[in-house]
XYZ file of N, CA and C in Angstrom:
663
model
N -139.537 -29.247 -92.612
C -138.460 -27.823 -91.934
C -136.835 -28.367 -92.706
N -136.707 -27.445 -92.931
C -134.852 -28.015 -93.708
C -133.924 -27.735 -92.648
N -133.752 -28.688 -91.674
C -133.318 -28.607 -90.772
C -132.000 -28.437 -90.695
N -130.764 -27.619 -90.692
C -129.431 -27.868 -90.200
C -128.898 -27.057 -88.868
N -128.070 -27.758 -88.042
C -127.515 -27.385 -86.519
C -126.649 -25.789 -86.539
N -125.738 -25.621 -87.464
C -125.482 -24.292 -88.466
C -126.226 -22.851 -88.778
N -127.197 -23.560 -90.165
C -128.041 -22.148 -90.339
C -129.581 -22.340 -89.005
N -130.252 -23.360 -88.791
C -131.591 -22.896 -88.671
C -131.205 -23.789 -87.023
N -130.870 -23.446 -86.010
C -131.077 -24.387 -84.561
C -131.857 -23.455 -83.755
N -132.230 -22.092 -83.864
C -133.217 -21.333 -82.759
C -134.519 -22.406 -82.836
N -134.955 -22.568 -83.353
C -136.494 -23.110 -82.858
C -136.341 -24.309 -82.199
N -137.959 -24.299 -81.734
C -137.630 -25.195 -80.101
C -139.019 -26.197 -80.465
N -139.589 -27.231 -79.971
C -140.757 -27.617 -80.160
C -142.500 -26.731 -80.008
N -141.792 -25.448 -78.765
C -143.157 -24.679 -78.831
C -143.216 -23.501 -79.539
N -141.816 -23.532 -80.502
C -142.353 -22.545 -82.261
C -143.291 -23.076 -82.804
N -143.608 -24.545 -83.197
C -144.540 -24.688 -84.076
C -146.012 -25.260 -83.268
N -147.215 -24.377 -83.678
C -148.703 -25.211 -82.972
C -149.085 -26.311 -83.789
N -149.342 -26.876 -82.828
C -151.016 -28.081 -83.170
C -151.656 -27.810 -84.262
N -151.746 -29.232 -85.051
C -152.308 -28.929 -86.138
C -151.890 -29.234 -86.907
N -150.931 -28.697 -87.446
C -150.396 -29.801 -89.277
C -149.310 -29.861 -89.146
N -149.273 -31.218 -89.733
C -148.042 -32.510 -89.482
C -146.657 -31.756 -89.583
N -145.289 -31.867 -89.124
C -144.100 -31.077 -89.025
C -144.073 -32.175 -89.352
N -142.826 -32.214 -90.646
C -142.088 -32.626 -91.087
C -140.539 -31.811 -91.243
N -139.986 -32.734 -91.127
C -138.643 -32.070 -90.991
C -137.491 -32.890 -91.812
N -136.767 -31.854 -93.073
C -135.703 -33.325 -93.433
C -134.508 -32.528 -92.221
N -133.379 -33.695 -91.536
C -132.182 -33.357 -90.662
C -131.365 -33.256 -91.806
N -130.787 -32.749 -91.586
C -129.085 -31.999 -92.215
C -127.464 -32.555 -91.648
N -127.859 -32.818 -90.383
C -127.161 -33.655 -89.302
C -127.684 -34.791 -88.352
N -127.648 -35.568 -87.825
C -127.675 -36.454 -86.858
C -126.840 -37.039 -86.099
N -127.528 -37.468 -84.784
C -126.367 -38.201 -83.896
C -125.252 -38.671 -84.205
N -124.338 -38.451 -83.305
C -123.986 -38.090 -82.491
C -123.517 -36.571 -82.977
N -123.459 -36.944 -84.165
C -122.851 -35.315 -84.201
C -124.093 -33.954 -83.492
N -124.682 -33.546 -83.800
C -125.691 -32.891 -83.816
C -126.900 -33.670 -82.912
N -128.139 -32.435 -82.966
C -129.358 -32.744 -82.121
C -130.376 -32.251 -82.360
N -131.889 -31.968 -83.362
C -132.157 -31.573 -83.640
C -133.681 -31.243 -82.539
N -133.434 -29.580 -81.911
C -134.288 -28.967 -80.366
C -135.784 -29.773 -80.768
N -136.430 -29.684 -82.134
C -137.481 -30.283 -82.129
C -138.043 -31.490 -82.099
N -136.947 -33.035 -82.164
C -136.608 -34.096 -82.642
C -137.046 -34.725 -82.815
N -138.148 -34.202 -81.046
C -139.201 -35.557 -80.847
C -140.751 -34.778 -81.571
N -140.861 -33.687 -81.163
C -142.092 -32.976 -82.123
C -142.283 -32.992 -83.081
N -141.777 -32.814 -83.851
C -142.257 -33.913 -85.434
C -142.614 -34.910 -85.633
N -143.631 -34.708 -86.551
C -144.130 -35.929 -87.119
C -143.721 -36.950 -88.209
N -142.663 -35.790 -89.071
C -142.149 -37.068 -89.726
C -140.843 -36.207 -89.443
N -139.066 -37.983 -90.124
C -138.359 -37.208 -90.916
C -137.674 -37.436 -90.912
N -136.900 -37.100 -92.343
C -136.266 -37.276 -93.274
C -135.308 -37.403 -92.608
N -133.972 -38.281 -93.173
C -132.695 -38.152 -92.952
C -132.343 -38.373 -94.699
N -130.587 -38.360 -94.426
C -129.725 -38.638 -96.363
C -129.475 -40.178 -95.488
N -128.886 -40.588 -94.002
C -128.482 -41.416 -94.190
C -129.685 -41.758 -92.557
N -129.325 -43.610 -92.138
C -129.890 -44.301 -91.198
C -129.899 -43.730 -89.806
N -131.108 -42.958 -88.862
C -130.965 -42.374 -87.215
C -132.275 -42.893 -87.089
N -132.553 -43.447 -85.938
C -133.558 -43.848 -85.436
C -134.465 -42.551 -85.412
N -135.355 -43.540 -85.669
C -137.063 -42.736 -85.791
C -137.613 -41.895 -87.331
N -136.530 -42.194 -88.359
C -136.283 -41.238 -89.321
C -136.363 -42.141 -90.173
N -136.987 -41.353 -91.019
C -137.320 -42.176 -92.915
C -135.628 -41.767 -93.856
N -134.674 -42.973 -94.159
C -133.756 -42.048 -95.100
C -134.135 -42.125 -96.348
N -133.702 -40.978 -97.067
C -133.882 -40.599 -98.597
C -132.649 -39.392 -98.830
N -131.838 -39.713 -99.326
C -131.063 -39.408 -100.080
C -130.454 -38.189 -100.067
N -130.372 -37.395 -99.986
C -131.006 -35.863 -101.069
C -131.085 -36.230 -102.701
N -132.484 -35.768 -103.095
C -132.496 -36.524 -104.499
C -131.851 -35.094 -105.524
N -131.975 -35.741 -107.023
C -131.667 -35.803 -108.059
C -132.388 -34.596 -108.609
N -131.274 -32.696 -108.760
C -132.620 -32.467 -109.412
C -133.354 -32.668 -111.239
N -134.159 -32.462 -111.563
C -135.222 -33.056 -112.653
C -135.546 -32.350 -113.297
N -135.733 -30.857 -113.373
C -136.617 -29.854 -114.058
C -136.544 -29.261 -114.315
N -134.377 -29.154 -114.073
C -134.566 -27.984 -115.930
C -134.255 -29.075 -117.216
N -134.329 -28.132 -118.034
C -134.387 -28.743 -119.811
C -134.077 -27.782 -120.188
N -133.253 -27.347 -119.317
C -132.298 -26.719 -121.396
C -130.866 -26.780 -120.317
N -130.335 -28.135 -119.757
C -128.800 -28.233 -119.720
C -127.818 -27.451 -121.189
N -127.221 -26.809 -121.203
C -126.854 -26.770 -122.262
C -125.154 -27.754 -122.367
N -125.131 -27.085 -123.912
C -123.899 -28.707 -124.214
C -122.699 -28.242 -123.890
N -121.331 -29.599 -123.537
C -120.730 -29.512 -123.166
C -119.558 -28.109 -123.498
N -118.706 -28.200 -123.360
C -118.083 -26.932 -124.606
C -116.822 -27.903 -125.338
N -116.828 -29.056 -125.060
C -115.793 -29.800 -125.976
C -116.423 -30.470 -127.292
N -117.395 -29.962 -127.448
C -118.058 -30.633 -128.444
C -117.405 -31.645 -129.844
N -116.295 -30.378 -129.965
C -114.943 -30.634 -131.014
C -114.105 -31.375 -130.058
N -113.559 -32.794 -129.814
C -112.941 -32.211 -128.816
C -111.666 -31.606 -128.003
N -112.380 -30.280 -127.910
C -111.603 -29.619 -127.250
C -111.939 -28.121 -126.461
N -111.999 -28.043 -125.079
C -110.164 -28.627 -125.215
C -110.862 -29.602 -122.931
N -110.847 -30.534 -122.575
C -111.086 -31.127 -122.088
C -110.758 -30.677 -120.593
N -112.415 -30.182 -120.175
C -112.665 -29.519 -118.717
C -112.706 -30.309 -117.711
N -112.076 -30.241 -116.180
C -112.352 -30.361 -115.428
C -113.512 -29.202 -113.971
N -114.170 -30.270 -113.578
C -115.341 -28.953 -113.040
C -114.956 -29.674 -112.134
N -115.332 -28.310 -110.543
C -115.233 -28.333 -109.540
C -116.731 -27.248 -108.701
N -117.270 -28.175 -108.318
C -119.294 -27.321 -107.652
C -118.577 -27.204 -105.771
N -118.047 -26.451 -105.620
C -118.037 -26.611 -103.192
C -117.542 -25.249 -103.088
N -118.604 -25.323 -102.122
C -118.281 -24.587 -100.863
C -117.752 -25.077 -99.977
N -116.762 -25.995 -99.289
C -115.506 -26.046 -98.408
C -114.344 -26.087 -99.377
N -114.259 -26.893 -100.893
C -112.374 -26.602 -100.915
C -112.200 -27.648 -100.532
N -113.734 -29.183 -100.102
C -112.970 -30.302 -99.547
C -112.103 -31.105 -101.119
N -110.463 -30.852 -101.041
C -109.941 -31.990 -102.441
C -109.706 -30.894 -103.577
N -110.654 -29.825 -103.588
C -110.153 -28.654 -104.875
C -108.491 -28.832 -105.255
N -107.821 -28.509 -104.118
C -106.598 -28.373 -104.434
C -105.188 -30.234 -105.165
N -106.572 -31.174 -104.839
C -105.470 -32.275 -105.334
C -106.005 -31.910 -107.087
N -107.824 -31.577 -107.395
C -107.323 -31.900 -108.146
C -107.318 -30.941 -109.071
N -106.641 -29.659 -108.865
C -106.112 -28.379 -108.879
C -104.005 -29.037 -109.286
N -104.099 -30.143 -108.564
C -102.465 -30.446 -108.858
C -102.862 -31.697 -109.953
N -103.733 -32.324 -109.873
C -103.370 -33.307 -111.323
C -103.780 -32.586 -112.977
N -105.032 -31.515 -113.036
C -104.627 -30.686 -114.113
C -103.839 -30.038 -114.272
N -103.387 -29.599 -113.103
C -102.127 -29.005 -113.814
C -100.959 -29.452 -114.406
N -100.531 -30.379 -114.178
C -99.559 -31.584 -114.831
C -100.210 -31.886 -116.224
N -100.811 -32.447 -115.684
C -101.247 -32.857 -117.555
C -102.084 -31.535 -117.815
N -102.065 -30.513 -117.710
C -102.414 -29.371 -118.664
C -103.487 -29.526 -119.156
N -104.290 -29.815 -117.748
C -106.097 -30.037 -118.496
C -106.385 -28.095 -118.098
N -107.769 -27.572 -118.469
C -108.427 -26.329 -118.073
C -109.423 -27.173 -116.673
N -109.785 -26.238 -115.322
C -110.157 -25.899 -113.688
C -111.132 -25.762 -114.200
N -112.169 -26.245 -113.784
C -112.727 -24.731 -113.872
C -113.912 -25.262 -112.053
N -113.629 -24.230 -111.880
C -114.296 -23.889 -109.953
C -115.313 -22.656 -110.418
N -115.957 -22.443 -109.137
C -116.991 -21.196 -108.966
C -115.894 -19.733 -109.053
N -116.814 -18.133 -109.575
C -115.933 -17.427 -109.522
C -116.675 -17.064 -108.634
N -116.517 -16.701 -107.432
C -117.060 -16.163 -106.360
C -117.213 -14.678 -107.249
N -116.275 -13.988 -107.120
C -116.035 -12.403 -107.493
C -118.298 -12.080 -108.740
N -118.469 -12.621 -109.637
C -119.324 -13.038 -110.209
C -121.024 -12.612 -109.799
N -120.243 -13.107 -107.920
C -121.771 -13.439 -107.773
C -122.402 -14.319 -107.359
N -123.439 -14.896 -106.745
C -123.948 -16.422 -106.235
C -124.339 -16.473 -107.005
N -124.450 -18.243 -107.992
C -125.847 -18.551 -108.565
C -126.519 -19.483 -107.803
N -127.485 -19.836 -108.227
C -128.493 -20.328 -107.919
C -128.674 -22.077 -108.182
N -129.332 -22.252 -107.756
C -129.007 -24.216 -107.664
C -128.633 -24.309 -109.134
N -129.996 -23.868 -109.696
C -130.309 -24.852 -111.157
C -128.958 -24.179 -111.874
N -128.715 -22.532 -111.986
C -127.468 -22.076 -112.512
C -126.192 -22.705 -112.052
N -125.646 -23.058 -110.811
C -124.643 -23.253 -111.488
C -124.809 -24.925 -111.855
N -125.780 -26.005 -111.672
C -125.462 -26.992 -112.142
C -126.077 -26.840 -113.834
N -125.494 -25.758 -114.694
C -126.284 -25.627 -116.083
C -125.015 -24.758 -116.135
N -123.642 -24.277 -115.284
C -122.605 -24.143 -115.426
C -121.930 -25.244 -115.298
N -122.037 -26.581 -114.362
C -120.821 -27.916 -114.991
C -121.303 -28.496 -115.790
N -122.583 -28.200 -116.490
C -123.066 -29.442 -117.284
C -121.721 -28.687 -118.737
N -121.204 -27.276 -118.735
C -120.750 -26.970 -120.336
C -119.210 -27.995 -120.345
N -118.568 -28.913 -118.179
C -117.751 -29.292 -118.423
C -117.648 -31.110 -119.094
N -115.965 -30.742 -119.607
C -116.422 -32.710 -119.774
C -116.641 -33.697 -119.038
N -116.470 -33.122 -117.554
C -116.212 -33.959 -115.827
C -115.823 -33.421 -114.913
N -117.170 -33.717 -113.929
C -117.264 -32.853 -112.679
C -116.843 -33.764 -111.945
N -115.897 -33.340 -110.670
C -115.270 -34.145 -109.900
C -115.780 -33.637 -108.215
N -115.923 -35.082 -107.341
C -115.971 -34.768 -106.084
C -114.720 -35.271 -105.236
N -114.202 -34.812 -104.523
C -112.686 -35.323 -104.745
C -112.391 -35.241 -103.108
N -113.625 -36.047 -102.233
C -113.769 -35.972 -100.492
C -112.613 -35.907 -99.716
N -112.193 -35.847 -98.669
C -111.653 -36.370 -97.575
C -112.631 -36.311 -96.358
N -112.904 -35.832 -96.301
C -114.304 -35.932 -95.055
C -115.004 -36.698 -95.095
N -115.608 -37.423 -94.146
C -116.100 -38.340 -93.648
C -117.627 -38.360 -93.510
N -117.781 -37.057 -92.728
C -119.386 -36.727 -92.174
C -120.212 -36.611 -92.832
N -121.311 -37.640 -92.203
C -122.488 -37.037 -93.423
C -122.967 -38.227 -94.546
N -123.626 -37.420 -95.668
C -123.418 -37.363 -97.116
C -123.411 -36.266 -97.750
N -123.575 -37.183 -99.209
C -123.091 -35.405 -99.939
C -124.267 -35.010 -100.443
N -124.805 -34.137 -100.513
C -125.454 -33.226 -101.416
C -125.042 -32.913 -103.033
N -123.462 -32.768 -102.785
C -123.057 -32.032 -104.034
C -122.665 -33.141 -104.945
N -122.600 -34.535 -105.135
C -123.103 -35.459 -105.590
C -124.142 -35.479 -105.925
N -125.983 -35.137 -105.517
C -126.693 -35.101 -106.175
C -126.853 -33.804 -107.235
N -125.896 -32.615 -106.720
C -125.613 -32.281 -107.636
C -125.119 -32.198 -109.059
N -124.007 -32.908 -108.785
C -122.993 -32.971 -110.067
C -123.919 -33.987 -110.851
N -124.681 -34.662 -110.475
C -125.270 -35.734 -111.472
C -125.946 -34.972 -112.150
N -127.066 -33.718 -111.398
C -128.158 -33.195 -111.912
C -127.673 -33.010 -113.732
N -126.601 -32.711 -113.536
C -125.644 -31.603 -114.530
C -126.460 -32.876 -115.958
N -125.901 -34.182 -115.731
C -125.901 -35.649 -116.553
C -124.761 -35.274 -118.051
N -123.458 -34.840 -116.484
C -121.883 -35.042 -116.817
C -121.065 -36.566 -116.091
N -120.689 -36.933 -116.303
C -119.432 -38.210 -115.925
C -118.913 -36.742 -114.571
N -118.777 -38.174 -113.657
C -118.809 -37.739 -112.541
C -117.709 -38.338 -111.736
N -116.564 -37.625 -111.385
C -115.581 -38.528 -110.417
C -116.133 -38.257 -108.855
N -116.298 -39.311 -108.611
C -115.924 -39.581 -107.086
C -114.943 -39.911 -105.550
N -114.331 -39.890 -105.167
C -113.476 -40.471 -104.292
C -114.154 -41.307 -103.591
N -113.527 -42.610 -102.939
C -114.324 -43.248 -102.043
C -114.597 -43.100 -100.304
N -114.708 -41.369 -100.302
C -115.119 -41.103 -99.110
C -116.730 -41.947 -98.948
N -117.005 -41.965 -97.206
C -118.294 -42.132 -97.587
C -119.125 -41.663 -97.136
N -119.027 -40.587 -97.438
C -120.267 -39.152 -97.938
C -120.895 -39.788 -99.046
N -120.519 -40.407 -100.065
C -120.793 -41.353 -101.233
C -121.552 -41.663 -101.155
N -121.393 -43.052 -100.272
C -122.213 -44.347 -100.005
C -123.657 -44.143 -100.390
N -124.938 -43.378 -100.077
C -126.041 -43.258 -100.742
C -125.456 -43.604 -101.683
N -124.997 -43.321 -102.913
C -124.974 -44.420 -104.596
C -124.327 -45.446 -104.850
N -124.113 -45.453 -103.602
C -123.488 -47.372 -104.023
C -124.060 -48.134 -105.066
N -124.998 -48.033 -105.159
C -126.416 -48.347 -106.527
C -125.816 -48.336 -107.229
N -124.946 -47.523 -107.897
C -124.982 -46.702 -109.438
C -123.251 -46.545 -109.641
N -122.173 -46.958 -108.311
C -121.551 -46.540 -108.639
C -120.241 -46.947 -109.977
N -121.029 -48.345 -111.045
C -120.447 -48.141 -112.125
C -120.683 -47.937 -112.780
N -122.050 -46.589 -112.712
C -121.766 -44.766 -113.929
C -120.660 -43.902 -113.352
N -120.134 -44.156 -112.283
C -119.502 -43.408 -111.792
C -118.019 -43.163 -111.850
N -116.916 -42.265 -112.098
C -115.810 -42.835 -111.747
C -115.399 -43.144 -110.826
N -114.682 -44.017 -109.720
C -114.176 -43.564 -108.682
C -113.057 -44.692 -108.261
N -112.298 -44.286 -107.667
C -110.827 -44.950 -107.093
C -109.996 -43.972 -106.163
N -108.952 -45.104 -105.667
C -107.771 -44.323 -104.703
C -106.743 -42.915 -105.466
N -106.909 -43.358 -106.492
C -105.691 -42.092 -107.400
C -106.324 -41.630 -108.421
N -106.672 -40.119 -107.885
C -106.993 -39.287 -108.810
C -107.044 -39.326 -110.126
N -105.341 -39.227 -110.309
C -104.582 -39.499 -111.178
C -104.653 -40.504 -112.173
N -105.246 -40.897 -111.978
C -105.130 -42.485 -112.054
C -106.406 -42.771 -112.659
N -107.536 -42.093 -112.299
C -109.722 -42.501 -112.587
C -108.934 -40.894 -113.168
N -108.845 -39.557 -113.693
C -108.863 -38.933 -114.158
C -108.771 -39.410 -116.176
N -107.582 -39.977 -115.873
C -106.287 -40.336 -116.903
C -107.561 -41.484 -117.386
N -108.361 -42.015 -116.873
C -109.228 -43.480 -117.268
C -110.607 -42.259 -117.835
N -110.485 -41.375 -117.134
C -112.383 -41.326 -117.764
C -111.064 -39.547 -119.249
N -110.678 -39.502 -119.165
C -109.819 -39.255 -120.330
C -109.701 -39.387 -121.644
N -109.325 -40.905 -121.046
C -109.731 -42.165 -122.310
C -110.741 -42.932 -122.802
N -111.600 -42.235 -121.784
C -112.915 -42.392 -122.874
C -113.475 -41.760 -123.085
N -112.996 -40.496 -123.060
C -113.743 -39.402 -123.671
C -112.734 -39.271 -125.353
N -111.735 -39.638 -125.178
C -111.510 -39.672 -126.494
C -111.884 -40.610 -127.282
N -111.815 -41.731 -126.849
C -112.775 -42.661 -127.158
C -114.409 -42.436 -127.857
N -114.840 -42.626 -127.289
C -117.044 -42.200 -127.157
C -117.472 -42.738 -125.906
N -115.733 -43.482 -124.844
C -116.489 -44.234 -123.626
C -117.342 -43.516 -122.958
N -117.334 -42.504 -122.924
C -118.123 -42.193 -120.966
C -119.041 -42.677 -120.649
N -118.963 -42.556 -119.230
C -119.788 -42.993 -118.944
C -120.835 -41.537 -117.896
N -122.074 -41.718 -118.418
C -123.383 -40.669 -117.301
C -124.166 -41.428 -116.400
N -124.210 -40.866 -115.493
C -125.442 -41.098 -114.206
C -126.508 -41.204 -114.808
N -126.552 -41.964 -115.828
C -127.674 -41.162 -116.412
C -129.528 -42.210 -115.524
N -128.856 -43.393 -115.480
C -129.798 -44.037 -114.037
C -130.439 -44.102 -112.676
N -128.793 -43.604 -112.083
C -129.156 -42.769 -110.832
C -129.911 -41.843 -111.061
N -129.366 -40.553 -112.381
C -130.153 -39.291 -111.795
C -131.765 -39.995 -112.528
N -132.094 -41.268 -112.785
C -133.744 -40.642 -112.911
C -134.539 -41.777 -111.423
N -134.025 -42.457 -111.357
C -133.930 -43.331 -109.978
C -134.255 -42.388 -109.301
N -133.229 -41.501 -108.349
C -133.076 -40.997 -107.311
C -133.546 -39.339 -107.387
N -134.468 -39.506 -108.262
C -134.693 -37.374 -108.832
C -135.185 -37.498 -108.011
N -136.017 -36.157 -107.688
C -136.759 -35.775 -107.089
C -138.248 -35.434 -107.272
N -138.283 -36.673 -108.196
C -140.438 -37.084 -108.683
C -139.821 -37.819 -108.160
N -139.067 -39.059 -107.875
C -139.115 -39.934 -106.585
C -139.567 -39.595 -105.073
N -138.038 -38.893 -104.867
C -138.343 -38.274 -103.916
C -139.596 -37.932 -103.261
N -140.213 -36.922 -103.806
C -141.334 -36.146 -103.727
C -142.415 -37.272 -103.210
N -142.841 -38.121 -103.899
C -143.818 -39.407 -103.948
C -143.794 -39.524 -102.231
N -142.084 -40.313 -102.107
C -142.279 -40.918 -100.560
C -142.256 -39.350 -99.434
N -142.173 -38.708 -99.831
C -142.527 -37.631 -98.804
C -143.922 -37.095 -98.505
N -144.566 -37.312 -99.513
C -145.793 -37.261 -99.993
C -146.363 -38.286 -99.044
N -146.226 -39.500 -99.108
C -146.889 -40.760 -99.215
C -146.525 -40.872 -97.576
N -145.266 -40.563 -96.679
C -144.748 -40.413 -95.422
C -146.082 -39.289 -94.595
N -146.231 -38.162 -95.411
C -147.151 -36.862 -95.196
C -148.831 -37.360 -94.885
N -149.223 -38.306 -95.727
C -150.620 -38.760 -95.394
C -150.809 -40.048 -94.580
N -149.259 -40.684 -94.185
C -148.868 -41.910 -93.319
C -149.755 -41.285 -91.651
N -148.437 -39.887 -91.430
C -149.328 -38.742 -90.433
C -150.232 -38.156 -90.091
N -151.311 -38.163 -90.969
C -152.144 -37.276 -91.529
C -153.482 -38.426 -91.077
N -152.774 -39.767 -90.675
C -154.496 -40.850 -90.815
C -154.053 -40.961 -88.399
């Protein structure tokens, strides 16, 4: 069960019959909210530490084998992308892009809703993708999606990105967005861009599913 308190909070313990292993991914944890069937579940996964749960950060998509090439292959234009539902930090990114005269690419909702894979394909065309969050609750699934595009990634110092701390050297981070993006622009001009290759490999769904299957097998014994 992929549980979230807003989208899926009407199910209780009695909705799940005895027999099959009940596994739940908790997309929110106490003290912010609580899953009604937390104690009924045999296996619980979360993106961050929580009592009685297995920590499994949101994995990186690794099954797309037709990522488009970036649009800047001939050094023009330098494009900055955001992939977002909440819009956290987008005004800050837009301000820097307007000042530097860079093209900003955000989702075009007038064109309809893209699938997860198609959104990854969309942002794979950008020079760099930015997640400049100010919120601090929970962990970001958007960072995993941005890494899936195999393009350079800029992210703020928000705790929402702390689950990728071992890979921060392959990401662009800092306190000043303009300075960080100028570093990306310099690296782009000098063929020195950083790519989150190791994070994409070690945090992939292939690795995550192995952990999930092992936990389910243990629960069956």
